[in-house]
GROMACS .gro file of C-alpha atoms in nm:
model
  343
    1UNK     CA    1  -0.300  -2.926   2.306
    2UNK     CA    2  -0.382  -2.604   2.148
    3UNK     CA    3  -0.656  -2.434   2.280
    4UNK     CA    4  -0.535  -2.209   2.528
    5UNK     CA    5  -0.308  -2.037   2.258
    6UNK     CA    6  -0.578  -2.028   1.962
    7UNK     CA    7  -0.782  -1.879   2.254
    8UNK     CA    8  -0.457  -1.622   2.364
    9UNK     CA    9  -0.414  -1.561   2.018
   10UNK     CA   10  -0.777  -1.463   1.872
   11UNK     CA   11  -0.831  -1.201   2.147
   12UNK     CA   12  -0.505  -0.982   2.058
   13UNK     CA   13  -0.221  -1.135   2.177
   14UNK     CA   14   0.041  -1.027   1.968
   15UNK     CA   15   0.295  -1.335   2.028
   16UNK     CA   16   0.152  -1.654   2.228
   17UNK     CA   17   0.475  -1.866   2.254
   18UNK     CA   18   0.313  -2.241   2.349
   19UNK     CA   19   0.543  -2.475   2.553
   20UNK     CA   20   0.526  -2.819   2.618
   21UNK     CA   21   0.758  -3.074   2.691
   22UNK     CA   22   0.538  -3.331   2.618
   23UNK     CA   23   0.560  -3.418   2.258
   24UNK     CA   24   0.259  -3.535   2.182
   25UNK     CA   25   0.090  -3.186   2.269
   26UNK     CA   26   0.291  -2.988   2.077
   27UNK     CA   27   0.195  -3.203   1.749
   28UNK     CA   28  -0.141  -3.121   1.850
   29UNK     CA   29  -0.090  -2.755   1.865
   30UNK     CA   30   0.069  -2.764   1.603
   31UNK     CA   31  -0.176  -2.927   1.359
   32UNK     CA   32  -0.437  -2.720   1.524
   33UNK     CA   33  -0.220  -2.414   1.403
   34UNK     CA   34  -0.143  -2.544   1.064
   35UNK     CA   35  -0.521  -2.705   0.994
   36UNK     CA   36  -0.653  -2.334   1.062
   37UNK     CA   37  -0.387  -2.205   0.828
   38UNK     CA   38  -0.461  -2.449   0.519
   39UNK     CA   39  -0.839  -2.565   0.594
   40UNK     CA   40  -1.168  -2.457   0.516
   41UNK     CA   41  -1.436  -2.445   0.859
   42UNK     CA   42  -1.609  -2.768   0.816
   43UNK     CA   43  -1.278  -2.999   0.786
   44UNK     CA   44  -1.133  -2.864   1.082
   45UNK     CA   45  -1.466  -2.880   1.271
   46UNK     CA   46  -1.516  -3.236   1.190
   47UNK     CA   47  -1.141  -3.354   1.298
   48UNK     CA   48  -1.128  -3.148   1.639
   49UNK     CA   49  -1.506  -3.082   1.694
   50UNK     CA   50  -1.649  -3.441   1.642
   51UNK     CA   51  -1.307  -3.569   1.659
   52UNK     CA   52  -1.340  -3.763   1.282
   53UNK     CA   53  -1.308  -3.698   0.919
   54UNK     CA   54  -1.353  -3.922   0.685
   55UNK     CA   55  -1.097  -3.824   0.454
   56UNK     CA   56  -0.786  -3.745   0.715
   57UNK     CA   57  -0.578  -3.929   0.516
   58UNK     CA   58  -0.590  -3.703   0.219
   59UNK     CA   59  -0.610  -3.397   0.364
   60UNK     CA   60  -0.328  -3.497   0.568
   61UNK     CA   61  -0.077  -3.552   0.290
   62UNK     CA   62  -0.181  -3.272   0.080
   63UNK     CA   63  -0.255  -2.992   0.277
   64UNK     CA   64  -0.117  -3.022   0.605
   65UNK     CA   65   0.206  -3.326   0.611
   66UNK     CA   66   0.425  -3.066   0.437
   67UNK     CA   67   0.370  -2.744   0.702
   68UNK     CA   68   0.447  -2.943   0.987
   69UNK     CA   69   0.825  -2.952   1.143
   70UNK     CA   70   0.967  -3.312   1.165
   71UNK     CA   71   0.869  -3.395   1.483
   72UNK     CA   72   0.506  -3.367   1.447
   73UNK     CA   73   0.492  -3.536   1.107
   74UNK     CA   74   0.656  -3.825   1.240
   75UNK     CA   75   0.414  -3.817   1.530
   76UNK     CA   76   0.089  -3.767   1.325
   77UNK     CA   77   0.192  -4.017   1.035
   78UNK     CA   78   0.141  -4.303   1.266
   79UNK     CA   79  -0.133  -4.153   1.427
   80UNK     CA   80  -0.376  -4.054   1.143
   81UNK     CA   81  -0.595  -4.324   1.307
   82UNK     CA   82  -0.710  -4.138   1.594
   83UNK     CA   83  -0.914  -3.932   1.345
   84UNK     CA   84  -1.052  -4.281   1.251
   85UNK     CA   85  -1.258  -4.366   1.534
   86UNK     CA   86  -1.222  -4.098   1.737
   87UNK     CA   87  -0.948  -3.812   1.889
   88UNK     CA   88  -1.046  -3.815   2.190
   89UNK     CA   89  -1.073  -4.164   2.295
   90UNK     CA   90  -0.688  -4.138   2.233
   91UNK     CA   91  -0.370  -4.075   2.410
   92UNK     CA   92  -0.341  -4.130   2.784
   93UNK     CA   93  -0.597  -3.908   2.871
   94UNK     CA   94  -0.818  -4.046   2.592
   95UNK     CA   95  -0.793  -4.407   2.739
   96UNK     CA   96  -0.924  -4.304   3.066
   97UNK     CA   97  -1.205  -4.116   2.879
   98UNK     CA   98  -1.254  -4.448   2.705
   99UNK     CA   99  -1.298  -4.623   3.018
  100UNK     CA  100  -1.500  -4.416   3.106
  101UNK     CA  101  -1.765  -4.451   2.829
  102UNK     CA  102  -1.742  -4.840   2.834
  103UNK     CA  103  -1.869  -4.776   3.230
  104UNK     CA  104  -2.163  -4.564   3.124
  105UNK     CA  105  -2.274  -4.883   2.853
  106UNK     CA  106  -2.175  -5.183   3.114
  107UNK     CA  107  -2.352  -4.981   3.464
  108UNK     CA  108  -2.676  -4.858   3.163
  109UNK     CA  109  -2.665  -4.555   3.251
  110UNK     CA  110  -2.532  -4.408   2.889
  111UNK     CA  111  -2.836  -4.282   2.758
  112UNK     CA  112  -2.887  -4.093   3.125
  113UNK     CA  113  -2.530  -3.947   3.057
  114UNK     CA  114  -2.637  -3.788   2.720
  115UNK     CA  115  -2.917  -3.660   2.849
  116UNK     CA  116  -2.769  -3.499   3.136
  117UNK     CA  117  -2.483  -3.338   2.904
  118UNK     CA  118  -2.829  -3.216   2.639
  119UNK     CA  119  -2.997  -3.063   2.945
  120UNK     CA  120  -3.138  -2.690   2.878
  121UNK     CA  121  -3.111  -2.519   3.184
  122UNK     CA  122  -2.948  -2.551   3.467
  123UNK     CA  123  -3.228  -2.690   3.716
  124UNK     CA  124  -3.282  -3.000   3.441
  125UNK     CA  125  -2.888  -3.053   3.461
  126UNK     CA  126  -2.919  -3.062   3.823
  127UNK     CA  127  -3.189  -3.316   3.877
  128UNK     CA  128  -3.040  -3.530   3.617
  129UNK     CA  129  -2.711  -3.546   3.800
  130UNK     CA  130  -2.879  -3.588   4.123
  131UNK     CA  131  -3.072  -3.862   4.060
  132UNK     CA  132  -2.728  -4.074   3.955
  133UNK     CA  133  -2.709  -4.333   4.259
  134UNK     CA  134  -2.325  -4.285   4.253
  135UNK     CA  135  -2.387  -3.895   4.297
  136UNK     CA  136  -2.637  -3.984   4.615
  137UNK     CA  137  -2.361  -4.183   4.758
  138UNK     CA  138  -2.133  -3.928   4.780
  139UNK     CA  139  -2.384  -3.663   4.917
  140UNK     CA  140  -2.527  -3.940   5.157
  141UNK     CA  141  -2.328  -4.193   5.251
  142UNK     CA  142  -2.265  -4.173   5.667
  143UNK     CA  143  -1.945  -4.013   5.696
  144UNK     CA  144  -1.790  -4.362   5.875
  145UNK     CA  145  -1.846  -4.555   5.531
  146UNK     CA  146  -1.773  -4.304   5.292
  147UNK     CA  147  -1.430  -4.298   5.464
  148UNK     CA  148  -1.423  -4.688   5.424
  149UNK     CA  149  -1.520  -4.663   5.027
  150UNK     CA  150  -1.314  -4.364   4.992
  151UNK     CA  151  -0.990  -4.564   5.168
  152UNK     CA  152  -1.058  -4.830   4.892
  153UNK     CA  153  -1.112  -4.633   4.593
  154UNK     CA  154  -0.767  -4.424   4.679
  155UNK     CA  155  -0.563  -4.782   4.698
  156UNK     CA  156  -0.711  -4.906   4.404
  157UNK     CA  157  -0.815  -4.647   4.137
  158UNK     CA  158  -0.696  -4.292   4.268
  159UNK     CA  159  -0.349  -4.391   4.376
  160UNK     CA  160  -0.057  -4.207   4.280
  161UNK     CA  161   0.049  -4.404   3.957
  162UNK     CA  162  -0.325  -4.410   3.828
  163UNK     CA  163  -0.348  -4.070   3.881
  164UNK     CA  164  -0.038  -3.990   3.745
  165UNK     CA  165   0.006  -4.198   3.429
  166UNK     CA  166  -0.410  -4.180   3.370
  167UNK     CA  167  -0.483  -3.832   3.480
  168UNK     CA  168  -0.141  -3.650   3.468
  169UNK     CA  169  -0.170  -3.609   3.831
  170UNK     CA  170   0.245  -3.622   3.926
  171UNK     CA  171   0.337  -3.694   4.259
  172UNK     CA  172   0.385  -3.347   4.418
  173UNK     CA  173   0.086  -3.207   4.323
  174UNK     CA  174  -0.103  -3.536   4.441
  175UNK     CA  175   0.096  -3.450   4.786
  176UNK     CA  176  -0.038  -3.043   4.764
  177UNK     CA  177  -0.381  -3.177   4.757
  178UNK     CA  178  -0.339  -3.446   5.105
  179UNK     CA  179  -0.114  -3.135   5.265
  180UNK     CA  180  -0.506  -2.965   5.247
  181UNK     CA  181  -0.633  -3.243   5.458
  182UNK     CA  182  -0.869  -3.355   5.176
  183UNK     CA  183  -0.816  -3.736   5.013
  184UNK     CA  184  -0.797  -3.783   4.652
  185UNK     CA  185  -1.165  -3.950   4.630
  186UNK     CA  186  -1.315  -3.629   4.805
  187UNK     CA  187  -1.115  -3.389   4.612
  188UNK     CA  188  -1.205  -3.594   4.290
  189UNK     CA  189  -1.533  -3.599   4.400
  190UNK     CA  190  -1.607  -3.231   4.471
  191UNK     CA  191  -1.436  -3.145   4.156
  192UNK     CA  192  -1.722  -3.314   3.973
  193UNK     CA  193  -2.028  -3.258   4.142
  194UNK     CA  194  -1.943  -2.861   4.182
  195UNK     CA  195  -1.914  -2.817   3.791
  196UNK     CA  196  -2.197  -3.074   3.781
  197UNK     CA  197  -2.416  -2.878   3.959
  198UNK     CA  198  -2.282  -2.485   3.877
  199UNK     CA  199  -2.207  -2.505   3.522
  200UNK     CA  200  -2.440  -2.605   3.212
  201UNK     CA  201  -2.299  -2.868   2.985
  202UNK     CA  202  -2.501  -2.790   2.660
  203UNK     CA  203  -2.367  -2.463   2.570
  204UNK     CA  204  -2.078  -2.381   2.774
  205UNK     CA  205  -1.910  -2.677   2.994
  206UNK     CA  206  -1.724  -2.834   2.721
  207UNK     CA  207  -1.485  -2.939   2.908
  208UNK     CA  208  -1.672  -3.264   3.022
  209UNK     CA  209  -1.881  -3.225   2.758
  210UNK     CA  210  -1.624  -3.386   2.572
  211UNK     CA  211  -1.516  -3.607   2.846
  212UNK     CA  212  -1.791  -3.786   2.940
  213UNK     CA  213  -1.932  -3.822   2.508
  214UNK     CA  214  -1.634  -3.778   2.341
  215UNK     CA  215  -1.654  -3.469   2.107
  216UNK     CA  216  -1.810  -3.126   2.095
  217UNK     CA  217  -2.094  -2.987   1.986
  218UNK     CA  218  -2.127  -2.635   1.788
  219UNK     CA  219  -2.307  -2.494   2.101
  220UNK     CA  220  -2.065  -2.634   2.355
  221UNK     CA  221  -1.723  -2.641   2.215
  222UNK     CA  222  -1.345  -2.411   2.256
  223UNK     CA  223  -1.385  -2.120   2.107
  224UNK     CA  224  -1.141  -2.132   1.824
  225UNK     CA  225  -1.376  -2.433   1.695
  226UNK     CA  226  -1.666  -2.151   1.652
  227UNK     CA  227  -1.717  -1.990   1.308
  228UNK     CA  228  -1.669  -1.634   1.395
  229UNK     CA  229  -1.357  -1.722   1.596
  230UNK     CA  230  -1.194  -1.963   1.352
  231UNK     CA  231  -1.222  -1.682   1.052
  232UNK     CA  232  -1.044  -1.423   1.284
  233UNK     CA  233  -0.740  -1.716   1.267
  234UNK     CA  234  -0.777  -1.755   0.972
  235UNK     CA  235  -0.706  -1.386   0.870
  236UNK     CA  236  -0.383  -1.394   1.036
  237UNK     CA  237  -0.393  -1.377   1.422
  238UNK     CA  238  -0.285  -1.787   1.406
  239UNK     CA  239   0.049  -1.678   1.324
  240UNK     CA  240   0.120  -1.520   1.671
  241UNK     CA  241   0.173  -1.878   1.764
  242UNK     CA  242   0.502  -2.035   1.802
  243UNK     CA  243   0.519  -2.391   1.947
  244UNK     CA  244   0.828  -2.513   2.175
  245UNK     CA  245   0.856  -2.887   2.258
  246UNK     CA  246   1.091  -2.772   2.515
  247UNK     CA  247   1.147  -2.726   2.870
  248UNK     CA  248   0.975  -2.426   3.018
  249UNK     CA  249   1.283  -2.193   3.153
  250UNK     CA  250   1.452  -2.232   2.843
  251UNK     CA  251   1.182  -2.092   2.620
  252UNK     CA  252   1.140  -1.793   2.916
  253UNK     CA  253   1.535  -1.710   2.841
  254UNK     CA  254   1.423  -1.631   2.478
  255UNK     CA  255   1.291  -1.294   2.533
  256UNK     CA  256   1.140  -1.016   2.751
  257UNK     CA  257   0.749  -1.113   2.867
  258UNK     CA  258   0.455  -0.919   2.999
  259UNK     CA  259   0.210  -1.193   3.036
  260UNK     CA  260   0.304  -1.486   3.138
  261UNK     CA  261   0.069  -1.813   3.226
  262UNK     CA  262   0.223  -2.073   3.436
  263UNK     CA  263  -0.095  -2.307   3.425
  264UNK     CA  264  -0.045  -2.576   3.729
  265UNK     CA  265   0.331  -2.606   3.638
  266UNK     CA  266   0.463  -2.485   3.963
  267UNK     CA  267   0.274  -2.740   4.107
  268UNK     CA  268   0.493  -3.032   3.947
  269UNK     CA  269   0.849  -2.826   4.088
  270UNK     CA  270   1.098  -2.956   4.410
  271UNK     CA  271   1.213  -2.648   4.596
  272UNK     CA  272   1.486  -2.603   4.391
  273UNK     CA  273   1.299  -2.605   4.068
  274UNK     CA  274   1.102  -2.371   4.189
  275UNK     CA  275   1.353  -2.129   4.320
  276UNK     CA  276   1.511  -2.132   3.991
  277UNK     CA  277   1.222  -2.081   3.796
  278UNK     CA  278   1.145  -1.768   4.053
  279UNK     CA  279   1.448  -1.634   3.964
  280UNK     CA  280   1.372  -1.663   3.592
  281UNK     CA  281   1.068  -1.524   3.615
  282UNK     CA  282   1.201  -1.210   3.803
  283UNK     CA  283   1.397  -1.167   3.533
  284UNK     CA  284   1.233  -1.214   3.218
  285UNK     CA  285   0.890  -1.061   3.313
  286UNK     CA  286   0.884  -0.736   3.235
  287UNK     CA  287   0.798  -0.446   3.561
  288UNK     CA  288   0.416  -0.427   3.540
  289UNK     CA  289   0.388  -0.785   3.376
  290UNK     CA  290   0.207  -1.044   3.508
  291UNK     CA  291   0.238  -1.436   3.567
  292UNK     CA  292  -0.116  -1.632   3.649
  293UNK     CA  293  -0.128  -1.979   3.780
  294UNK     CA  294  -0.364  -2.267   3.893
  295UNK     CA  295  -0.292  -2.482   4.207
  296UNK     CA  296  -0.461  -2.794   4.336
  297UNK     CA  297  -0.347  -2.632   4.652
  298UNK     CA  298  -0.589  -2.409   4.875
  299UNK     CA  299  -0.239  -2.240   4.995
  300UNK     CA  300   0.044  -2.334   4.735
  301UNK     CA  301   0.369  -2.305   4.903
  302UNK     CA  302   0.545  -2.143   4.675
  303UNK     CA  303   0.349  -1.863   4.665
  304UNK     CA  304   0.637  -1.690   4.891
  305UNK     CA  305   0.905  -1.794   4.693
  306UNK     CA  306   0.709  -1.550   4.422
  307UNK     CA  307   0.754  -1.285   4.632
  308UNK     CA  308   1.062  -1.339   4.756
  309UNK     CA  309   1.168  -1.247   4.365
  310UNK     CA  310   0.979  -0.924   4.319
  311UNK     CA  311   0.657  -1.026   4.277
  312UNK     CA  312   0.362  -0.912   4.433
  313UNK     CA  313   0.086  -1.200   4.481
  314UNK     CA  314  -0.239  -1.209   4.432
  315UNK     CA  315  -0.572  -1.553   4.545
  316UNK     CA  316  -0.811  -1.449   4.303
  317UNK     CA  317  -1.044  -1.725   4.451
  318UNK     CA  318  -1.035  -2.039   4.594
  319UNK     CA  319  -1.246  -2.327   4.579
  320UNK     CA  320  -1.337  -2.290   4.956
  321UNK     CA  321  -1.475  -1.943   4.949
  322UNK     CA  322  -1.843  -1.945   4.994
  323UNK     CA  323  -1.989  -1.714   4.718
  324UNK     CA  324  -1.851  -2.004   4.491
  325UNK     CA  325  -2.079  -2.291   4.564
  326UNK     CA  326  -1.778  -2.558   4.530
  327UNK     CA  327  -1.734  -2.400   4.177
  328UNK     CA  328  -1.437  -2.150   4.094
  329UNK     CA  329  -1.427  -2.256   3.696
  330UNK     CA  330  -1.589  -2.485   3.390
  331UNK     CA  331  -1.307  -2.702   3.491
  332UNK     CA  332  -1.298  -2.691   3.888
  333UNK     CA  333  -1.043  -2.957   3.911
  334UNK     CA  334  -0.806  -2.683   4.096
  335UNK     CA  335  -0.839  -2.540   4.476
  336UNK     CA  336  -0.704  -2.180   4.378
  337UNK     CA  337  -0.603  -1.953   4.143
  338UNK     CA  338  -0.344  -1.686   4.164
  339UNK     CA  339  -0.183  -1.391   3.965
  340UNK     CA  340   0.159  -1.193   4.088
  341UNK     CA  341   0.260  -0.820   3.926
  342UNK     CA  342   0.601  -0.808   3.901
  343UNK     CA  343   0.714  -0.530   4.139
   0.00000   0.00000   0.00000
């Protein structure tokens, strides 16, 4: 939705081209992009750091309806309601976060959740968290009925069509993560409790920050949403962006690359796809360039398809090694992460 490029973008990139074939996130870039362009601080802090403004409808149609290509205006002028009562509680993603809050009010444990997201240090954080009884289940639970629950909660909440029209989990990367011998409810499981207990959520885990209240806060927010980053934009590096609502390989054909960030699309590929995309890669990447990737795989297979194509691969960490503490990133939600030089 944006924040990756803003982020590419305000530390020197000189062109971050932003794919997605997903229409819906490239209107979001792209509002991002053009409310940076045409906004002052506080506007665009209010509609993507609290996720509200109380005047989106006028600021839509004069300042930022006539900047935006056809596809996103047609998108956002049915939309303007998710600035209403809330951006984040929108979209697919948005509903599950929705869920999610309505749990925290119905279980009463709400109030518990904002303080454990407003804790100061790290030790507070971690008491909080461990105190949850659903937490002490997991940790506790004989290993006999945890497998039971854990059975259950797969058929009925982490299956594959929950997890992959809820959480944009498709079906072959929900496969990577059995091929690891790990079940969806562990893997979801350790996934939360390592960023739970590794990362602070009041000043730099925004990512569930925003998850579990549903906006940021000027302490704990993307970095493009902070003042000194935002006026950087503002002065021009926000128009290294392009957006694409396109498929991947045919934005790589456009041009020559020496950085290239796959994210956990490989992930999502059938053999073939992936072979192709290899190919593509070897040859728009530039000799010294580099591509990055995520995987929810501990040992992605594809990894020696990469270097089958000139590339020579790199595990930067994985969510296994030790010195990690079950915590590679703010988001943890992958197993490893990888970069390849091309040769």
């Amino acid at each position: 939705g944006g924040c990756n490029p803003l982020h590419l973008a305000a530390h020197g990139a000189k062109h971050v081209a932003s794919v997605d074939l997903n229409p819906a996130q490239s209107a979001l870039c792209e509002l991002k992009v053009q409310a940076i362009k045409r906004l002052e601080y506080e506007d665009v802090w209010k509609m993507f750091g609290e996720g509200k403004h109380e005047n989106i409808g006028e600021i839509f149609e004069s300042k930022l309806a006539p900047w935006l290509s056809q596809g996103s205006l047609n998108f956002w002028s049915k939309k303007l309601h998710y600035f209403k009562d809330g951006l984040y509680y929108h979209g697919a993603m948005g509903k599950v976060l929705l869920a999610v809050y309505w749990m925290q009010v119905i279980f009463g444990f709400r109030k518990k959740i904002l303080k454990f997201t407003t804790a100061k240090t790290i030790e507070e954080q971690r008491d909080i968290w461990t105190s949850f009884w659903f937490v002490k289940v997991f940790l506790y639970m004989p290993a006999l009925v945890f497998s039971f629950i854990q059975h259950i909660l797969t058929l009925l909440v982490l299956n594959k069509v929950v997890c992959w029209l809820g959480l944009g989990v498709p079906p072959k990367q929900y496969n990577l993560i059995g091929s690891d011998g790990r079940g969806m409810c562990e893997y979801a499981g350790a996934t939360l409790h390592g960023a739970a207990m590794q990362t602070l959520m009041s000043n730099d885990n925004y990512f569930y920050r925003v998850c579990m209240t549903g906006s940021f806060t000027k302490e704990s927010c993307p970095e493009y949403l902070t003042e000194s980053c935002f006026k950087k934009l503002k002065d021009g590096l926000v128009n290294n962006i392009s957006v694409h609502t396109d498929y991947f390989g045919s934005v790589l054909a456009l041009r020559k690359y020496t950085k290239v960030v796959l994210m956990d699309h490989v992930d999502w590929l059938n053999d073939q796809l992936v072979e192709e995309l290899a190919a593509n890669l070897q040859k728009q990447v530039v000799s010294g360039g580099r591509i990055i990737w995520r995987s929810a795989s501990l040992n992605p297979p594809y990894v020696k398809v990469f270097s089958a194509h000139g590339f020579d691969c790199h595990c930067v960490h994985r969510i296994t090694d030790k010195e990690y503490n079950g915590c590679i990133d703010r988001v943890n939600m992958y197993a490893s992460f990888w970069y390849a030089d091309r040769k």
